[in-house]
């Protein structure tokens, strides 16, 4: 079986240089990386990840804990995080907590025992105090923790304001907001706050309906949406707190004979690929998913290297107008 010395001899480099490439330490030219990777491929060399993590006290792995890998928002976020991490010489350890605090705790423990370099957490229910003794950087996305290493959020308040202003500018006068899960407090709650502030300022009639954890876990809102549209038949503008909810709202409207956008205009939130694939295409608030993923990985690795990083990062959102308005 090939060794580190064999790779060094094959690539014409020193063992130290090969080791720096494998451990992503210091500046390495692209030419040097290519030589090492070509030698590894030729010799079928596989680094011993366990040995490397023991010697370094951490691995070239970032733990990523999400509540639902099937949700379009998290699917796109994971894909972008993996892409950025890979370019920086890191792998990801993906954990799907399925929205339960217990599984999140178990995955935090697993990441710690596997000596991950850092953790990127998407979760609302677990206190960071349970994790404070690990000394592993903890980056949270769409959740701010005073004791966390750093957090990244989009400007949810701005998103709610943009949605309300757009619907009003389109002539809507009776608005409805379908908000996120009522059982937990998250930065996304500010979407409703921004929406209501604009409606109150403009003197616009508005209603708010909250979703629950079961609907979020199942990604199924049809029954709630049918009941809501029957309860508020005069609504002519809807702001949904996610593209998934907005997509199902369009389906329910179609079944009930409500035309989109002639009878009711709809704005979603996230701007996942789903928004452009549905019919009619969805007007939505663009959340900078790619930029948030890049920032999460960058903050994590800067923290690993002991650099000073921003405690809280807030990224702006924009409105993307399509056919539903």
PDB file of N, CA, C and O in Angstrom, residues 195-247:
ATOM      1  N   UNK A 195     -43.728  42.964   7.277  1.00  0.00           N
ATOM      2  CA  UNK A 195     -44.957  42.952   6.490  1.00  0.00           C
ATOM      3  C   UNK A 195     -46.051  43.782   7.165  1.00  0.00           C
ATOM      4  O   UNK A 195     -46.682  44.647   6.544  1.00  0.00           O
ATOM      5  N   UNK A 196     -46.257  43.535   8.455  1.00  0.00           N
ATOM      6  CA  UNK A 196     -47.320  44.227   9.181  1.00  0.00           C
ATOM      7  C   UNK A 196     -47.028  45.713   9.352  1.00  0.00           C
ATOM      8  O   UNK A 196     -47.942  46.545   9.320  1.00  0.00           O
ATOM      9  N   UNK A 197     -45.750  46.062   9.529  1.00  0.00           N
ATOM     10  CA  UNK A 197     -45.396  47.472   9.685  1.00  0.00           C
ATOM     11  C   UNK A 197     -45.783  48.283   8.448  1.00  0.00           C
ATOM     12  O   UNK A 197     -46.320  49.392   8.556  1.00  0.00           O
ATOM     13  N   UNK A 198     -45.508  47.727   7.274  1.00  0.00           N
ATOM     14  CA  UNK A 198     -45.851  48.429   6.036  1.00  0.00           C
ATOM     15  C   UNK A 198     -47.366  48.522   5.875  1.00  0.00           C
ATOM     16  O   UNK A 198     -47.900  49.574   5.499  1.00  0.00           O
ATOM     17  N   UNK A 199     -48.074  47.428   6.159  1.00  0.00           N
ATOM     18  CA  UNK A 199     -49.534  47.433   6.044  1.00  0.00           C
ATOM     19  C   UNK A 199     -50.151  48.467   6.971  1.00  0.00           C
ATOM     20  O   UNK A 199     -51.051  49.226   6.568  1.00  0.00           O
ATOM     21  N   UNK A 200     -49.662  48.519   8.214  1.00  0.00           N
ATOM     22  CA  UNK A 200     -50.196  49.489   9.175  1.00  0.00           C
ATOM     23  C   UNK A 200     -49.880  50.913   8.735  1.00  0.00           C
ATOM     24  O   UNK A 200     -50.725  51.822   8.856  1.00  0.00           O
ATOM     25  N   UNK A 201     -48.676  51.116   8.221  1.00  0.00           N
ATOM     26  CA  UNK A 201     -48.260  52.454   7.782  1.00  0.00           C
ATOM     27  C   UNK A 201     -49.104  52.942   6.612  1.00  0.00           C
ATOM     28  O   UNK A 201     -49.446  54.128   6.532  1.00  0.00           O
ATOM     29  N   UNK A 202     -49.468  51.998   5.728  1.00  0.00           N
ATOM     30  CA  UNK A 202     -50.254  52.370   4.538  1.00  0.00           C
ATOM     31  C   UNK A 202     -51.764  52.268   4.772  1.00  0.00           C
ATOM     32  O   UNK A 202     -52.547  52.562   3.875  1.00  0.00           O
ATOM     33  N   UNK A 203     -52.176  51.819   5.963  1.00  0.00           N
ATOM     34  CA  UNK A 203     -53.596  51.678   6.253  1.00  0.00           C
ATOM     35  C   UNK A 203     -54.261  50.547   5.493  1.00  0.00           C
ATOM     36  O   UNK A 203     -55.442  50.627   5.124  1.00  0.00           O
ATOM     37  N   UNK A 204     -53.511  49.460   5.276  1.00  0.00           N
ATOM     38  CA  UNK A 204     -54.001  48.322   4.505  1.00  0.00           C
ATOM     39  C   UNK A 204     -54.526  47.231   5.438  1.00  0.00           C
ATOM     40  O   UNK A 204     -53.869  46.862   6.427  1.00  0.00           O
ATOM     41  N   UNK A 205     -55.708  46.715   5.126  1.00  0.00           N
ATOM     42  CA  UNK A 205     -56.258  45.590   5.885  1.00  0.00           C
ATOM     43  C   UNK A 205     -55.360  44.369   5.705  1.00  0.00           C
ATOM     44  O   UNK A 205     -54.969  44.033   4.583  1.00  0.00           O
ATOM     45  N   UNK A 206     -55.025  43.710   6.811  1.00  0.00           N
ATOM     46  CA  UNK A 206     -54.148  42.534   6.690  1.00  0.00           C
ATOM     47  C   UNK A 206     -54.486  41.500   7.759  1.00  0.00           C
ATOM     48  O   UNK A 206     -54.972  41.821   8.845  1.00  0.00           O
ATOM     49  N   UNK A 207     -54.225  40.263   7.411  1.00  0.00           N
ATOM     50  CA  UNK A 207     -54.454  39.127   8.297  1.00  0.00           C
ATOM     51  C   UNK A 207     -53.152  38.318   8.395  1.00  0.00           C
ATOM     52  O   UNK A 207     -52.315  38.355   7.495  1.00  0.00           O
ATOM     53  N   UNK A 208     -53.017  37.583   9.501  1.00  0.00           N
ATOM     54  CA  UNK A 208     -51.853  36.711   9.651  1.00  0.00           C
ATOM     55  C   UNK A 208     -52.288  35.333  10.107  1.00  0.00           C
ATOM     56  O   UNK A 208     -53.103  35.197  11.028  1.00  0.00           O
ATOM     57  N   UNK A 209     -51.748  34.324   9.442  1.00  0.00           N
ATOM     58  CA  UNK A 209     -52.005  32.931   9.808  1.00  0.00           C
ATOM     59  C   UNK A 209     -50.655  32.258  10.061  1.00  0.00           C
ATOM     60  O   UNK A 209     -49.735  32.389   9.251  1.00  0.00           O
ATOM     61  N   UNK A 210     -50.524  31.566  11.184  1.00  0.00           N
ATOM     62  CA  UNK A 210     -49.272  30.892  11.502  1.00  0.00           C
ATOM     63  C   UNK A 210     -49.362  29.398  11.177  1.00  0.00           C
ATOM     64  O   UNK A 210     -50.446  28.815  11.221  1.00  0.00           O
ATOM     65  N   UNK A 211     -48.231  28.817  10.864  1.00  0.00           N
ATOM     66  CA  UNK A 211     -48.157  27.368  10.620  1.00  0.00           C
ATOM     67  C   UNK A 211     -47.625  26.693  11.877  1.00  0.00           C
ATOM     68  O   UNK A 211     -47.150  27.355  12.804  1.00  0.00           O
ATOM     69  N   UNK A 212     -47.678  25.359  11.905  1.00  0.00           N
ATOM     70  CA  UNK A 212     -47.180  24.644  13.085  1.00  0.00           C
ATOM     71  C   UNK A 212     -46.036  23.697  12.710  1.00  0.00           C
ATOM     72  O   UNK A 212     -45.718  23.495  11.533  1.00  0.00           O
ATOM     73  N   UNK A 213     -45.436  23.108  13.724  1.00  0.00           N
ATOM     74  CA  UNK A 213     -44.255  22.265  13.527  1.00  0.00           C
ATOM     75  C   UNK A 213     -44.560  21.041  12.681  1.00  0.00           C
ATOM     76  O   UNK A 213     -43.755  20.635  11.839  1.00  0.00           O
ATOM     77  N   UNK A 214     -45.723  20.440  12.877  1.00  0.00           N
ATOM     78  CA  UNK A 214     -46.085  19.245  12.102  1.00  0.00           C
ATOM     79  C   UNK A 214     -46.189  19.576  10.614  1.00  0.00           C
ATOM     80  O   UNK A 214     -45.704  18.810   9.766  1.00  0.00           O
ATOM     81  N   UNK A 215     -46.800  20.692  10.289  1.00  0.00           N
ATOM     82  CA  UNK A 215     -46.930  21.094   8.881  1.00  0.00           C
ATOM     83  C   UNK A 215     -45.550  21.344   8.273  1.00  0.00           C
ATOM     84  O   UNK A 215     -45.274  20.948   7.139  1.00  0.00           O
ATOM     85  N   UNK A 216     -44.674  21.977   9.058  1.00  0.00           N
ATOM     86  CA  UNK A 216     -43.316  22.252   8.594  1.00  0.00           C
ATOM     87  C   UNK A 216     -42.535  20.955   8.375  1.00  0.00           C
ATOM     88  O   UNK A 216     -41.848  20.789   7.361  1.00  0.00           O
ATOM     89  N   UNK A 217     -42.647  20.022   9.327  1.00  0.00           N
ATOM     90  CA  UNK A 217     -41.922  18.755   9.213  1.00  0.00           C
ATOM     91  C   UNK A 217     -42.388  17.953   8.005  1.00  0.00           C
ATOM     92  O   UNK A 217     -41.582  17.316   7.318  1.00  0.00           O
ATOM     93  N   UNK A 218     -43.694  17.981   7.743  1.00  0.00           N
ATOM     94  CA  UNK A 218     -44.248  17.214   6.620  1.00  0.00           C
ATOM     95  C   UNK A 218     -44.213  17.982   5.304  1.00  0.00           C
ATOM     96  O   UNK A 218     -44.462  17.419   4.240  1.00  0.00           O
ATOM     97  N   UNK A 219     -43.921  19.291   5.401  1.00  0.00           N
ATOM     98  CA  UNK A 219     -43.943  20.177   4.233  1.00  0.00           C
ATOM     99  C   UNK A 219     -45.295  20.084   3.521  1.00  0.00           C
ATOM    100  O   UNK A 219     -45.395  20.035   2.304  1.00  0.00           O
ATOM    101  N   UNK A 220     -46.349  20.093   4.332  1.00  0.00           N
ATOM    102  CA  UNK A 220     -47.698  19.951   3.791  1.00  0.00           C
ATOM    103  C   UNK A 220     -48.629  20.930   4.490  1.00  0.00           C
ATOM    104  O   UNK A 220     -48.865  20.844   5.697  1.00  0.00           O
ATOM    105  N   UNK A 221     -49.192  21.880   3.692  1.00  0.00           N
ATOM    106  CA  UNK A 221     -49.985  22.964   4.247  1.00  0.00           C
ATOM    107  C   UNK A 221     -51.381  23.043   3.621  1.00  0.00           C
ATOM    108  O   UNK A 221     -52.112  23.995   3.876  1.00  0.00           O
ATOM    109  N   UNK A 222     -51.753  22.071   2.805  1.00  0.00           N
ATOM    110  CA  UNK A 222     -52.978  22.154   2.009  1.00  0.00           C
ATOM    111  C   UNK A 222     -54.224  22.406   2.850  1.00  0.00           C
ATOM    112  O   UNK A 222     -55.039  23.274   2.530  1.00  0.00           O
ATOM    113  N   UNK A 223     -54.401  21.643   3.917  1.00  0.00           N
ATOM    114  CA  UNK A 223     -55.605  21.786   4.738  1.00  0.00           C
ATOM    115  C   UNK A 223     -55.689  23.180   5.347  1.00  0.00           C
ATOM    116  O   UNK A 223     -56.757  23.816   5.344  1.00  0.00           O
ATOM    117  N   UNK A 224     -54.563  23.669   5.868  1.00  0.00           N
ATOM    118  CA  UNK A 224     -54.527  25.011   6.446  1.00  0.00           C
ATOM    119  C   UNK A 224     -54.854  26.062   5.387  1.00  0.00           C
ATOM    120  O   UNK A 224     -55.620  27.001   5.635  1.00  0.00           O
ATOM    121  N   UNK A 225     -54.295  25.906   4.204  1.00  0.00           N
ATOM    122  CA  UNK A 225     -54.492  26.893   3.138  1.00  0.00           C
ATOM    123  C   UNK A 225     -55.945  26.928   2.671  1.00  0.00           C
ATOM    124  O   UNK A 225     -56.505  28.011   2.450  1.00  0.00           O
ATOM    125  N   UNK A 226     -56.572  25.762   2.512  1.00  0.00           N
ATOM    126  CA  UNK A 226     -57.974  25.713   2.109  1.00  0.00           C
ATOM    127  C   UNK A 226     -58.855  26.413   3.143  1.00  0.00           C
ATOM    128  O   UNK A 226     -59.736  27.208   2.790  1.00  0.00           O
ATOM    129  N   UNK A 227     -58.619  26.107   4.405  1.00  0.00           N
ATOM    130  CA  UNK A 227     -59.399  26.725   5.488  1.00  0.00           C
ATOM    131  C   UNK A 227     -59.188  28.238   5.503  1.00  0.00           C
ATOM    132  O   UNK A 227     -60.149  29.021   5.679  1.00  0.00           O
ATOM    133  N   UNK A 228     -57.948  28.672   5.298  1.00  0.00           N
ATOM    134  CA  UNK A 228     -57.624  30.100   5.336  1.00  0.00           C
ATOM    135  C   UNK A 228     -58.304  30.860   4.201  1.00  0.00           C
ATOM    136  O   UNK A 228     -58.888  31.933   4.404  1.00  0.00           O
ATOM    137  N   UNK A 229     -58.251  30.299   3.002  1.00  0.00           N
ATOM    138  CA  UNK A 229     -58.858  30.975   1.852  1.00  0.00           C
ATOM    139  C   UNK A 229     -60.382  30.996   1.951  1.00  0.00           C
ATOM    140  O   UNK A 229     -61.032  31.911   1.439  1.00  0.00           O
ATOM    141  N   UNK A 230     -60.954  30.011   2.619  1.00  0.00           N
ATOM    142  CA  UNK A 230     -62.401  30.016   2.857  1.00  0.00           C
ATOM    143  C   UNK A 230     -62.768  31.049   3.931  1.00  0.00           C
ATOM    144  O   UNK A 230     -63.818  31.697   3.870  1.00  0.00           O
ATOM    145  N   UNK A 231     -61.858  31.212   4.919  1.00  0.00           N
ATOM    146  CA  UNK A 231     -62.099  32.153   6.013  1.00  0.00           C
ATOM    147  C   UNK A 231     -61.953  33.597   5.558  1.00  0.00           C
ATOM    148  O   UNK A 231     -62.684  34.493   6.016  1.00  0.00           O
ATOM    149  N   UNK A 232     -61.006  33.840   4.646  1.00  0.00           N
ATOM    150  CA  UNK A 232     -60.735  35.201   4.161  1.00  0.00           C
ATOM    151  C   UNK A 232     -60.921  35.253   2.639  1.00  0.00           C
ATOM    152  O   UNK A 232     -59.949  35.416   1.886  1.00  0.00           O
ATOM    153  N   UNK A 233     -62.166  35.143   2.157  1.00  0.00           N
ATOM    154  CA  UNK A 233     -62.409  35.101   0.708  1.00  0.00           C
ATOM    155  C   UNK A 233     -62.125  36.427  -0.004  1.00  0.00           C
ATOM    156  O   UNK A 233     -62.010  36.459  -1.230  1.00  0.00           O
ATOM    157  N   UNK A 234     -62.003  37.509   0.779  1.00  0.00           N
ATOM    158  CA  UNK A 234     -61.783  38.818   0.162  1.00  0.00           C
ATOM    159  C   UNK A 234     -60.307  39.134  -0.058  1.00  0.00           C
ATOM    160  O   UNK A 234     -59.965  40.170  -0.636  1.00  0.00           O
ATOM    161  N   UNK A 235     -59.418  38.254   0.368  1.00  0.00           N
ATOM    162  CA  UNK A 235     -57.981  38.506   0.242  1.00  0.00           C
ATOM    163  C   UNK A 235     -57.593  38.579  -1.234  1.00  0.00           C
ATOM    164  O   UNK A 235     -57.992  37.736  -2.040  1.00  0.00           O
ATOM    165  N   UNK A 236     -56.794  39.610  -1.587  1.00  0.00           N
ATOM    166  CA  UNK A 236     -56.336  39.720  -2.973  1.00  0.00           C
ATOM    167  C   UNK A 236     -54.809  39.751  -3.093  1.00  0.00           C
ATOM    168  O   UNK A 236     -54.266  39.914  -4.190  1.00  0.00           O
ATOM    169  N   UNK A 237     -54.119  39.592  -1.957  1.00  0.00           N
ATOM    170  CA  UNK A 237     -52.659  39.527  -1.976  1.00  0.00           C
ATOM    171  C   UNK A 237     -52.154  38.651  -0.848  1.00  0.00           C
ATOM    172  O   UNK A 237     -52.596  38.799   0.298  1.00  0.00           O
ATOM    173  N   UNK A 238     -51.244  37.712  -1.162  1.00  0.00           N
ATOM    174  CA  UNK A 238     -50.741  36.767  -0.157  1.00  0.00           C
ATOM    175  C   UNK A 238     -49.216  36.789  -0.141  1.00  0.00           C
ATOM    176  O   UNK A 238     -48.571  36.703  -1.192  1.00  0.00           O
ATOM    177  N   UNK A 239     -48.649  36.896   1.052  1.00  0.00           N
ATOM    178  CA  UNK A 239     -47.206  36.765   1.251  1.00  0.00           C
ATOM    179  C   UNK A 239     -46.963  35.486   2.045  1.00  0.00           C
ATOM    180  O   UNK A 239     -47.360  35.382   3.199  1.00  0.00           O
ATOM    181  N   UNK A 240     -46.336  34.500   1.425  1.00  0.00           N
ATOM    182  CA  UNK A 240     -46.026  33.225   2.083  1.00  0.00           C
ATOM    183  C   UNK A 240     -44.582  33.250   2.567  1.00  0.00           C
ATOM    184  O   UNK A 240     -43.692  33.746   1.869  1.00  0.00           O
ATOM    185  N   UNK A 241     -44.326  32.709   3.747  1.00  0.00           N
ATOM    186  CA  UNK A 241     -42.996  32.807   4.347  1.00  0.00           C
ATOM    187  C   UNK A 241     -41.975  31.849   3.737  1.00  0.00           C
ATOM    188  O   UNK A 241     -40.817  31.853   4.140  1.00  0.00           O
ATOM    189  N   UNK A 242     -42.390  31.043   2.767  1.00  0.00           N
ATOM    190  CA  UNK A 242     -41.435  30.189   2.040  1.00  0.00           C
ATOM    191  C   UNK A 242     -41.990  29.891   0.657  1.00  0.00           C
ATOM    192  O   UNK A 242     -43.201  29.990   0.425  1.00  0.00           O
ATOM    193  N   UNK A 243     -41.112  29.526  -0.252  1.00  0.00           N
ATOM    194  CA  UNK A 243     -41.548  29.157  -1.602  1.00  0.00           C
ATOM    195  C   UNK A 243     -42.397  27.893  -1.578  1.00  0.00           C
ATOM    196  O   UNK A 243     -43.291  27.716  -2.415  1.00  0.00           O
ATOM    197  N   UNK A 244     -42.112  26.994  -0.630  1.00  0.00           N
ATOM    198  CA  UNK A 244     -42.894  25.752  -0.520  1.00  0.00           C
ATOM    199  C   UNK A 244     -44.349  26.085  -0.193  1.00  0.00           C
ATOM    200  O   UNK A 244     -45.284  25.551  -0.814  1.00  0.00           O
ATOM    201  N   UNK A 245     -44.561  26.961   0.785  1.00  0.00           N
ATOM    202  CA  UNK A 245     -45.924  27.364   1.141  1.00  0.00           C
ATOM    203  C   UNK A 245     -46.583  28.084  -0.023  1.00  0.00           C
ATOM    204  O   UNK A 245     -47.760  27.857  -0.337  1.00  0.00           O
ATOM    205  N   UNK A 246     -45.831  28.939  -0.701  1.00  0.00           N
ATOM    206  CA  UNK A 246     -46.380  29.677  -1.840  1.00  0.00           C
ATOM    207  C   UNK A 246     -46.796  28.731  -2.963  1.00  0.00           C
ATOM    208  O   UNK A 246     -47.855  28.908  -3.585  1.00  0.00           O
ATOM    209  N   UNK A 247     -45.980  27.713  -3.239  1.00  0.00           N
ATOM    210  CA  UNK A 247     -46.287  26.751  -4.303  1.00  0.00           C
ATOM    211  C   UNK A 247     -47.586  26.013  -3.994  1.00  0.00           C
ATOM    212  O   UNK A 247     -48.436  25.814  -4.876  1.00  0.00           O
TER     213      UNK A 247
END
